[in-house]
C-alpha angles and dihedrals in degrees: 000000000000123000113257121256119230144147092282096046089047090056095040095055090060103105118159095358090079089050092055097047084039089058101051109029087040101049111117090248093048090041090056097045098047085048098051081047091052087039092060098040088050095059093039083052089057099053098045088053091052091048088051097051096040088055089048085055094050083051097052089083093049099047094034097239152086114290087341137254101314097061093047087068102100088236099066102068086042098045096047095040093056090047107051094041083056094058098053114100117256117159122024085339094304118151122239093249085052095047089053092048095044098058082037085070104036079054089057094044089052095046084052088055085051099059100038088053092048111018113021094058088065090038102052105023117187121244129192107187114208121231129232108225119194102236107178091101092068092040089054089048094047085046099054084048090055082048101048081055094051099060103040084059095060089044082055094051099035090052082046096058088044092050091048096040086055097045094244126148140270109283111159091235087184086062094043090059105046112239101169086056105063095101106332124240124310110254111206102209113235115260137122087296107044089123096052096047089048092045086048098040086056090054093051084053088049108053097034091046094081094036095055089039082057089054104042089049082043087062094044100050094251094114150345117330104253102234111244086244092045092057093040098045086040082056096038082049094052096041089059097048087053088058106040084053095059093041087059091057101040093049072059098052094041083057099058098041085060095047083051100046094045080051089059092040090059097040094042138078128284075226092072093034090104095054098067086101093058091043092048093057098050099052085047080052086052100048097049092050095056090036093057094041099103137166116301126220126200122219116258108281109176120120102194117119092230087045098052084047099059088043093052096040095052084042095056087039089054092042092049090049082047084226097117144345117245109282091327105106121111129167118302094054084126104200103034085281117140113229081246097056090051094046095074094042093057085085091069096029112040089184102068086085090075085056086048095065106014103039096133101066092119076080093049099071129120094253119221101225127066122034135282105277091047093043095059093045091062083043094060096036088060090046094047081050092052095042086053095045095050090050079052093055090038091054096042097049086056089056096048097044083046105045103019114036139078088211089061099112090056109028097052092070084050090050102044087049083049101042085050092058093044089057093048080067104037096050097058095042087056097056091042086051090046082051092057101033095040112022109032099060079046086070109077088038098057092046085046086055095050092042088054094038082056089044088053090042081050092052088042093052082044102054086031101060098020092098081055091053082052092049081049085064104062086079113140099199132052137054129270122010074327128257089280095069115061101089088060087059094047088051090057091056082051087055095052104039101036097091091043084053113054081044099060097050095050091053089045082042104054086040087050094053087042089057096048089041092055087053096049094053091043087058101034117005088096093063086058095069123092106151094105093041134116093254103239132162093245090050097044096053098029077058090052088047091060094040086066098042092061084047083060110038093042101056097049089051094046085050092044097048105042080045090062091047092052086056088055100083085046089057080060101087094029088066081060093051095243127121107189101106113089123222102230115176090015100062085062101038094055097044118109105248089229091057094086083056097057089042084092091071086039128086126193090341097301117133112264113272121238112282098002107149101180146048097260130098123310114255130244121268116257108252123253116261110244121257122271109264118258107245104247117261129245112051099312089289 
């Protein structure tokens, strides 16, 4: 059974609500301007009361009692007692008005606790949605290494049987040639998955080793010649047991960063509820970092003669099967195929330069799980990734075309023409990645931080005037607290449900977006991925199109929905038909940003007259023309 809530556990579940109010309404400056204001509106209290009662007294001899008719209403003794005991100072030289509305709204910040640590964690789950990397560069990478050392195995015991057949002595013909140099090692980065990636990364050795020892003794006559499509769909396979293997642990990663996020969620403040966006991106930002940090493989650098012989050698082998360039492959080859390889196919498939530099777009998909903030995160992550990756394969191509090719003369203007047009594609598709990874989960913070900015001004209005609610109540006349101080009281419900509130409609707000979004993807999530496609020019860019359309249309409906949950606290006070409360940040949040250019044809908030051109008041309107007149009667006589 839950604990009751009452006054004391309300209190009690401030936490650090009551620091932070602390902290701005106790501080010595705040303390000695609220008491010179208490100190005003007591004196001007008093002398209201003692007007009151002297006028009672005068009427006493008209009315023919005591203090007259107005004090005899069971409410006036009541009413001015009440009022002038809530403006005496009680704590700190707080008045007694302020004392009430200030623990009003340390009990709302603590319902809202309250709900966040029981209720909000059910309502608004977060999701970290893992990436699909393509992973057969780096397999066809790993695979020309294993065959550089191959074949520098069967240099070293070829050169061996010749040395013993001819009697000679004793040279280490594996260490003349360099094995160990043919690559490097692959060197996993450190991260949350570093284990995964090695144990991986050892898998991957250990099914392409024999594969790349059968074609190196292929070549050399010692054995069957390894078909071209055997060697690229070994390498696809491999590649995809490397990353199965690192989604699995990264579905296992995602899990526990939620689990850790939701703890903090329950244990933590209403204050920080509207921040799990943020907090969300950032550990995305953080899996898919780890996720996509794979192995990474160094360039041949051995100098030997034998060494650059066996490089060269695995490298033209590679280049004549069109499976890799020689040493050259990096991730995004998309089909087992080497940059090299593509290159010289650009000539008959103009297209291939899209899987050059945007291989990875199997990565690059609106995802089905999570909601919609989280959803477009991933999305952006992966196009920042891609945009990254495609600047890699434009700069090394540079490199290559500059330090390592005949056709350099002629092929570095083409590829400068053709580099330009790249980045003016890659450069759009990284700030609209940076829009959807970075400001998009900023959105429903920002709006939380005004709506608590407008709870704290509320607070402020409340402790500021409630020694002018207790001055509402020294009325004489009228029934009840009198009709003056109501707003005081409906300020007091503000109080209490602000924080529940605003609560409540980003929770509703953040369901509301999940919904839509699961009928957006249902309809068009489909038409986003590419990753199976021909590659062809309209696809691609007709892909791009609706890529910045989402970023558009995204960002104006998560505006417009966490606006309209801002607005929600300020409804509070209108249900009870009182509109004393201002809206503060709302009234800014909500307001259209054009409007400021339109504010030169408004006055004083009325809507622009017809035809006004300026700043200035709004004419008068024209008078009617008078009616026509009603033909005399009778005949015209």
């Amino acid at each position: 059974m839950a604990d009751p809530l009452n006054a004391a556990a309300l209190l009690g579940a401030v936490a650090d609500s009551g620091a932070l109010l602390d902290g701005i309404f106790k501080q010595p400056g705040i303390s000695d301007l609220l008491e010179i204001v208490n100190f005003v509106l007591l004196a001007i209290g008093t002398v209201w009361l003692t007007y009151n009662f002297l006028a009672a007294t005068v009427q006493s001899a008209w009315d023919g009692e005591f203090l007259g008719k107005r004090f005899h209403s069971v409410w006036a003794p009541i009413r001015l007692t009440i009022g002038f005991a809530a403006l005496l100072p009680m704590f700190d030289s707080w008045c007694g008005a302020q004392v009430i509305m200030y623990q009003v709204a340390k009990m709302g910040a603590g319902a809202a606790n309250i709900a966040v640590a029981g209720a909000a964690p059910k309502l608004a789950k977060n999701e970290i949605i893992p990436t699909g990397f393509d992973r057969t560069g780096m397999a066809t990478q790993l695979f020309n290494t294993l065959l550089c050392r191959a074949r520098v195995g069967i240099l070293a015991q070829q050169s061996g049987e010749l040395e013993s057949a001819g009697g000679g002595g004793g040279t280490n013909w594996t260490e003349y040639y360099g094995i160990e140099r043919c690559g490097g090692q692959p060197v996993v980065p450190a991260g949350d998955l570093q284990a995964a990636h090695t144990s991986a990364t050892q898998a991957m050795i250990t099914n392409l080793t024999p594969l790349a020892g059968r074609v190196a003794a292929g070549q050399e006559g010692r054995g069957p010649i390894v078909p071209a499509e055997e060697v690229r769909a070994t390498i696809i396979k491999a590649a995809e047991a490397y990353e199965a293997s690192i989604a699995e642990a990264a579905r296992s990663l995602a899990s526990s960063k939620v689990s850790s996020l939701n703890a903090e969620q329950a244990k933590g403040s209403w204050l920080t509820f509207g921040f799990q966006s943020v907090k969300s991106a950032k550990a995305q930002s953080d899996l898919n970092s780890s996720a996509g940090g794979g192995a990474q493989l160094t360039a041949n650098t051995n100098t030997s003669s034998a060494g650059q012989e066996a490089a060269s050698y695995s490298g033209s082998l590679m280049e004549s099967d069109g499976l890799t360039g020689a040493q050259a492959s990096g991730e995004g080859a998309g089909s087992g195929e080497g940059y090299w390889a593509m290159f010289k196919k650009l000539k008959d498939n103009p297209a291939l330069l899209l899987k050059m530099l945007f291989g990875n777009t199997k990565a690059a998909q609106i995802t089905a799980g999570g909601g919609l903030v989280q959803s477009l995160a991933a999305l952006g992550a992966s196009l920042i990734g891609m945009g990254v990756t495609g600047i890699g394969v434009i700069l090394g191509a540079l490199v290559f075309l500059s330090f390592g090719s005949a056709l350099a003369a002629g092929a570095i203007p083409l590829a400068l023409y053709v580099a330009g047009l790249a980045m003016s594609i890659i450069v759009p598709m990284i700030l609209m990645g940076i829009t959807l990874a970075v400001y998009v989960p900023m959105i429903p913070a920002l709006f939380w931080t005004l709506g608590v900015v407008a709870w704290m001004l509320v607070v402020a209005e409340c402790i500021l005037l409630a020694p002018v609610w207790a001055l509402a109540h020294l009325e004489a006349e009228g029934e009840g607290m009198g009709q003056r101080t109501e707003k005081g009281y409906a300020m007091l419900l503000d109080l209490l449900l602000r924080p529940l509130a605003l609560v409540f409609g980003f929770a509703i707000a953040t369901a509301v977006l999940n919904a839509g979004w699961m009928i957006f993807i249902a309809a068009v999530g489909g038409a986003l991925n590419v990753a199976d496609t021909s590659w062809s020019f309209i696809k691609f860019f007709m892909w791009i199109g609706l890529i910045f359309v989402i970023v558009t249309i995204a960002v104006q409906i998560i505006g417009i929905v966490y606006r309209k949950a801002l607005d929600l606290p300020d409804q509070i006070v209108t249900w009870i038909g009182s509109s004393s409360v201002a809206s503060y940040m709302g009234d800014h949040a909500t307001k259209d940003p054009n409007d400021s250019l339109r504010g030169a044809g408004r006055g004083g908030g009325r809507p622009p007259s017809k035809g006004s051109q300026g700043g200035g008041d709004t004419p008068a309107p024209a008078p009617a023309a008078p009616a026509p007149a009603a033909p005399a009667s009778g005949g015209g006589k």
